[in-house]
């Protein structure tokens, strides 16, 4: 059974459709890296400066992007109040362990327009407050 936990950031738990905005998506095929770049919604701004982020996923095995209104299979909007969460014990994780012998992590990122599903070894979130 899927169990989803919100990811705690230095800004707290990110929630709501307007929490994460995407400016750019980079997929480095040779290195299996996905980078999401953008800014968080205005409620996360500090001293009227935009709060930008770089979210990097490394050793990516699965990368999906789905338009928000078509994302019902990825995310149950009624039962998730986080825009960035990790899925534990998913079928994808079990399949990766069984078929490839790897322990991976499974993430769902809900942005203003799209939902991303990424299964990878690890990730890093960098947050920057612009002036």
PDB file of C-alpha atoms in Angstrom:
ATOM      1  CA  UNK A   1       0.000   0.000   0.000  1.00  0.00           C
ATOM      2  CA  UNK A   2       1.262   3.455  -0.892  1.00  0.00           C
ATOM      3  CA  UNK A   3       2.155   5.652   2.020  1.00  0.00           C
ATOM      4  CA  UNK A   4       2.931   9.295   1.272  1.00  0.00           C
ATOM      5  CA  UNK A   5       4.825  11.635   3.560  1.00  0.00           C
ATOM      6  CA  UNK A   6       5.256  15.384   3.005  1.00  0.00           C
ATOM      7  CA  UNK A   7       8.848  16.547   2.656  1.00  0.00           C
ATOM      8  CA  UNK A   8       9.823  19.040   5.316  1.00  0.00           C
ATOM      9  CA  UNK A   9      11.818  21.943   3.832  1.00  0.00           C
ATOM     10  CA  UNK A  10      13.459  24.941   5.480  1.00  0.00           C
ATOM     11  CA  UNK A  11      10.228  26.779   4.560  1.00  0.00           C
ATOM     12  CA  UNK A  12       8.072  24.062   6.143  1.00  0.00           C
ATOM     13  CA  UNK A  13       5.750  21.754   4.252  1.00  0.00           C
ATOM     14  CA  UNK A  14       4.899  23.104   0.802  1.00  0.00           C
ATOM     15  CA  UNK A  15       1.182  22.840   0.091  1.00  0.00           C
ATOM     16  CA  UNK A  16      -1.351  24.108  -2.399  1.00  0.00           C
ATOM     17  CA  UNK A  17      -1.433  24.522  -6.150  1.00  0.00           C
ATOM     18  CA  UNK A  18       0.389  27.851  -5.932  1.00  0.00           C
ATOM     19  CA  UNK A  19       3.275  26.599  -3.774  1.00  0.00           C
ATOM     20  CA  UNK A  20       5.662  25.554  -6.558  1.00  0.00           C
ATOM     21  CA  UNK A  21       6.115  27.259  -9.930  1.00  0.00           C
ATOM     22  CA  UNK A  22       8.361  25.788 -12.648  1.00  0.00           C
ATOM     23  CA  UNK A  23      10.594  27.983 -14.804  1.00  0.00           C
ATOM     24  CA  UNK A  24      12.717  25.244 -16.333  1.00  0.00           C
ATOM     25  CA  UNK A  25      13.048  21.464 -16.476  1.00  0.00           C
ATOM     26  CA  UNK A  26      16.407  19.953 -17.386  1.00  0.00           C
ATOM     27  CA  UNK A  27      16.921  16.283 -18.157  1.00  0.00           C
ATOM     28  CA  UNK A  28      20.521  15.173 -18.502  1.00  0.00           C
ATOM     29  CA  UNK A  29      20.142  11.792 -20.175  1.00  0.00           C
ATOM     30  CA  UNK A  30      23.808  10.747 -19.977  1.00  0.00           C
ATOM     31  CA  UNK A  31      24.027  11.377 -16.221  1.00  0.00           C
ATOM     32  CA  UNK A  32      20.393  10.472 -15.353  1.00  0.00           C
ATOM     33  CA  UNK A  33      19.777  13.801 -13.630  1.00  0.00           C
ATOM     34  CA  UNK A  34      16.540  15.793 -13.581  1.00  0.00           C
ATOM     35  CA  UNK A  35      16.590  19.415 -12.409  1.00  0.00           C
ATOM     36  CA  UNK A  36      13.481  21.441 -11.682  1.00  0.00           C
ATOM     37  CA  UNK A  37      14.064  25.194 -11.371  1.00  0.00           C
ATOM     38  CA  UNK A  38      11.625  27.896 -10.408  1.00  0.00           C
ATOM     39  CA  UNK A  39      10.246  29.763  -7.460  1.00  0.00           C
ATOM     40  CA  UNK A  40       7.901  29.131  -4.615  1.00  0.00           C
ATOM     41  CA  UNK A  41       4.597  30.945  -4.250  1.00  0.00           C
ATOM     42  CA  UNK A  42       4.595  34.460  -2.835  1.00  0.00           C
ATOM     43  CA  UNK A  43       3.572  33.295   0.652  1.00  0.00           C
ATOM     44  CA  UNK A  44       7.102  31.851   0.974  1.00  0.00           C
ATOM     45  CA  UNK A  45       8.832  35.126   0.053  1.00  0.00           C
ATOM     46  CA  UNK A  46      11.016  36.712   2.692  1.00  0.00           C
ATOM     47  CA  UNK A  47      11.287  40.503   2.891  1.00  0.00           C
ATOM     48  CA  UNK A  48       9.460  40.858  -0.450  1.00  0.00           C
ATOM     49  CA  UNK A  49      12.120  38.890  -2.291  1.00  0.00           C
ATOM     50  CA  UNK A  50      11.295  35.906  -4.460  1.00  0.00           C
ATOM     51  CA  UNK A  51      12.216  32.503  -3.100  1.00  0.00           C
ATOM     52  CA  UNK A  52      13.836  30.473  -5.877  1.00  0.00           C
ATOM     53  CA  UNK A  53      14.736  26.801  -5.815  1.00  0.00           C
ATOM     54  CA  UNK A  54      16.721  24.130  -7.605  1.00  0.00           C
ATOM     55  CA  UNK A  55      15.446  20.610  -7.068  1.00  0.00           C
ATOM     56  CA  UNK A  56      17.886  18.015  -8.392  1.00  0.00           C
ATOM     57  CA  UNK A  57      17.171  14.285  -8.661  1.00  0.00           C
ATOM     58  CA  UNK A  58      20.120  11.958  -9.271  1.00  0.00           C
ATOM     59  CA  UNK A  59      20.310   8.432 -10.713  1.00  0.00           C
ATOM     60  CA  UNK A  60      16.808   8.761 -12.150  1.00  0.00           C
ATOM     61  CA  UNK A  61      15.045   5.551 -13.188  1.00  0.00           C
ATOM     62  CA  UNK A  62      11.551   6.961 -13.809  1.00  0.00           C
ATOM     63  CA  UNK A  63      10.625  10.499 -14.842  1.00  0.00           C
ATOM     64  CA  UNK A  64       7.048  11.457 -15.715  1.00  0.00           C
ATOM     65  CA  UNK A  65       5.389  14.802 -16.253  1.00  0.00           C
ATOM     66  CA  UNK A  66       1.603  15.042 -16.406  1.00  0.00           C
ATOM     67  CA  UNK A  67      -0.569  18.139 -16.808  1.00  0.00           C
ATOM     68  CA  UNK A  68      -2.251  18.851 -13.459  1.00  0.00           C
ATOM     69  CA  UNK A  69      -5.843  18.271 -14.604  1.00  0.00           C
ATOM     70  CA  UNK A  70      -4.870  14.834 -15.984  1.00  0.00           C
ATOM     71  CA  UNK A  71      -2.882  13.715 -12.936  1.00  0.00           C
ATOM     72  CA  UNK A  72      -5.584  11.775 -11.067  1.00  0.00           C
ATOM     73  CA  UNK A  73      -3.601   8.525 -11.338  1.00  0.00           C
ATOM     74  CA  UNK A  74      -0.507  10.076  -9.752  1.00  0.00           C
ATOM     75  CA  UNK A  75      -2.048  12.050  -6.939  1.00  0.00           C
ATOM     76  CA  UNK A  76      -5.269  11.905  -4.990  1.00  0.00           C
ATOM     77  CA  UNK A  77      -5.849  15.604  -4.377  1.00  0.00           C
ATOM     78  CA  UNK A  78      -8.341  14.944  -1.583  1.00  0.00           C
ATOM     79  CA  UNK A  79      -5.857  12.959   0.508  1.00  0.00           C
ATOM     80  CA  UNK A  80      -2.618  14.922   0.002  1.00  0.00           C
ATOM     81  CA  UNK A  81      -2.077  18.373   1.376  1.00  0.00           C
ATOM     82  CA  UNK A  82       1.566  18.624   0.311  1.00  0.00           C
ATOM     83  CA  UNK A  83       2.938  19.723  -3.045  1.00  0.00           C
ATOM     84  CA  UNK A  84       6.181  17.827  -2.478  1.00  0.00           C
ATOM     85  CA  UNK A  85       6.073  14.379  -0.976  1.00  0.00           C
ATOM     86  CA  UNK A  86       7.785  11.031  -0.915  1.00  0.00           C
ATOM     87  CA  UNK A  87       5.935   7.808  -1.624  1.00  0.00           C
ATOM     88  CA  UNK A  88       6.990   4.889   0.565  1.00  0.00           C
ATOM     89  CA  UNK A  89       6.424   1.226  -0.238  1.00  0.00           C
ATOM     90  CA  UNK A  90       5.120   1.876  -3.753  1.00  0.00           C
ATOM     91  CA  UNK A  91       4.795  -0.796  -6.417  1.00  0.00           C
ATOM     92  CA  UNK A  92       7.472   1.033  -8.436  1.00  0.00           C
ATOM     93  CA  UNK A  93       9.952   0.753  -5.555  1.00  0.00           C
ATOM     94  CA  UNK A  94       9.201  -2.948  -5.133  1.00  0.00           C
ATOM     95  CA  UNK A  95       9.643  -3.507  -8.879  1.00  0.00           C
ATOM     96  CA  UNK A  96      13.008  -1.693  -8.899  1.00  0.00           C
ATOM     97  CA  UNK A  97      14.244  -3.793  -5.989  1.00  0.00           C
ATOM     98  CA  UNK A  98      13.031  -7.045  -7.527  1.00  0.00           C
ATOM     99  CA  UNK A  99      14.105  -6.429 -11.140  1.00  0.00           C
ATOM    100  CA  UNK A 100      17.219  -4.257 -10.754  1.00  0.00           C
ATOM    101  CA  UNK A 101      18.321  -4.958  -7.166  1.00  0.00           C
ATOM    102  CA  UNK A 102      18.353  -1.235  -6.313  1.00  0.00           C
ATOM    103  CA  UNK A 103      16.889   0.694  -3.422  1.00  0.00           C
ATOM    104  CA  UNK A 104      15.303   3.862  -4.764  1.00  0.00           C
ATOM    105  CA  UNK A 105      13.140   6.741  -3.587  1.00  0.00           C
ATOM    106  CA  UNK A 106       9.814   7.773  -5.113  1.00  0.00           C
ATOM    107  CA  UNK A 107       8.730  11.438  -5.247  1.00  0.00           C
ATOM    108  CA  UNK A 108       5.663  13.350  -6.417  1.00  0.00           C
ATOM    109  CA  UNK A 109       5.956  17.096  -7.066  1.00  0.00           C
ATOM    110  CA  UNK A 110       2.774  19.055  -7.689  1.00  0.00           C
ATOM    111  CA  UNK A 111       3.425  22.394  -9.387  1.00  0.00           C
ATOM    112  CA  UNK A 112       0.988  25.038 -10.543  1.00  0.00           C
ATOM    113  CA  UNK A 113       0.502  23.456 -13.992  1.00  0.00           C
ATOM    114  CA  UNK A 114       2.040  19.982 -13.872  1.00  0.00           C
ATOM    115  CA  UNK A 115       2.703  17.005 -11.641  1.00  0.00           C
ATOM    116  CA  UNK A 116       6.044  15.199 -11.758  1.00  0.00           C
ATOM    117  CA  UNK A 117       6.726  11.642 -10.665  1.00  0.00           C
ATOM    118  CA  UNK A 118      10.372  10.763 -10.165  1.00  0.00           C
ATOM    119  CA  UNK A 119      11.957   7.536  -8.943  1.00  0.00           C
ATOM    120  CA  UNK A 120      15.655   7.942  -8.221  1.00  0.00           C
ATOM    121  CA  UNK A 121      18.530   7.228  -5.834  1.00  0.00           C
ATOM    122  CA  UNK A 122      18.565  10.630  -4.134  1.00  0.00           C
ATOM    123  CA  UNK A 123      17.691  14.294  -4.418  1.00  0.00           C
ATOM    124  CA  UNK A 124      18.750  17.706  -3.198  1.00  0.00           C
ATOM    125  CA  UNK A 125      16.685  20.861  -2.697  1.00  0.00           C
ATOM    126  CA  UNK A 126      18.483  24.208  -2.739  1.00  0.00           C
ATOM    127  CA  UNK A 127      16.524  27.306  -1.742  1.00  0.00           C
ATOM    128  CA  UNK A 128      17.709  30.845  -2.477  1.00  0.00           C
ATOM    129  CA  UNK A 129      16.138  34.138  -1.458  1.00  0.00           C
ATOM    130  CA  UNK A 130      16.725  36.787  -4.132  1.00  0.00           C
ATOM    131  CA  UNK A 131      16.922  40.467  -3.424  1.00  0.00           C
TER     132      UNK A 131
END
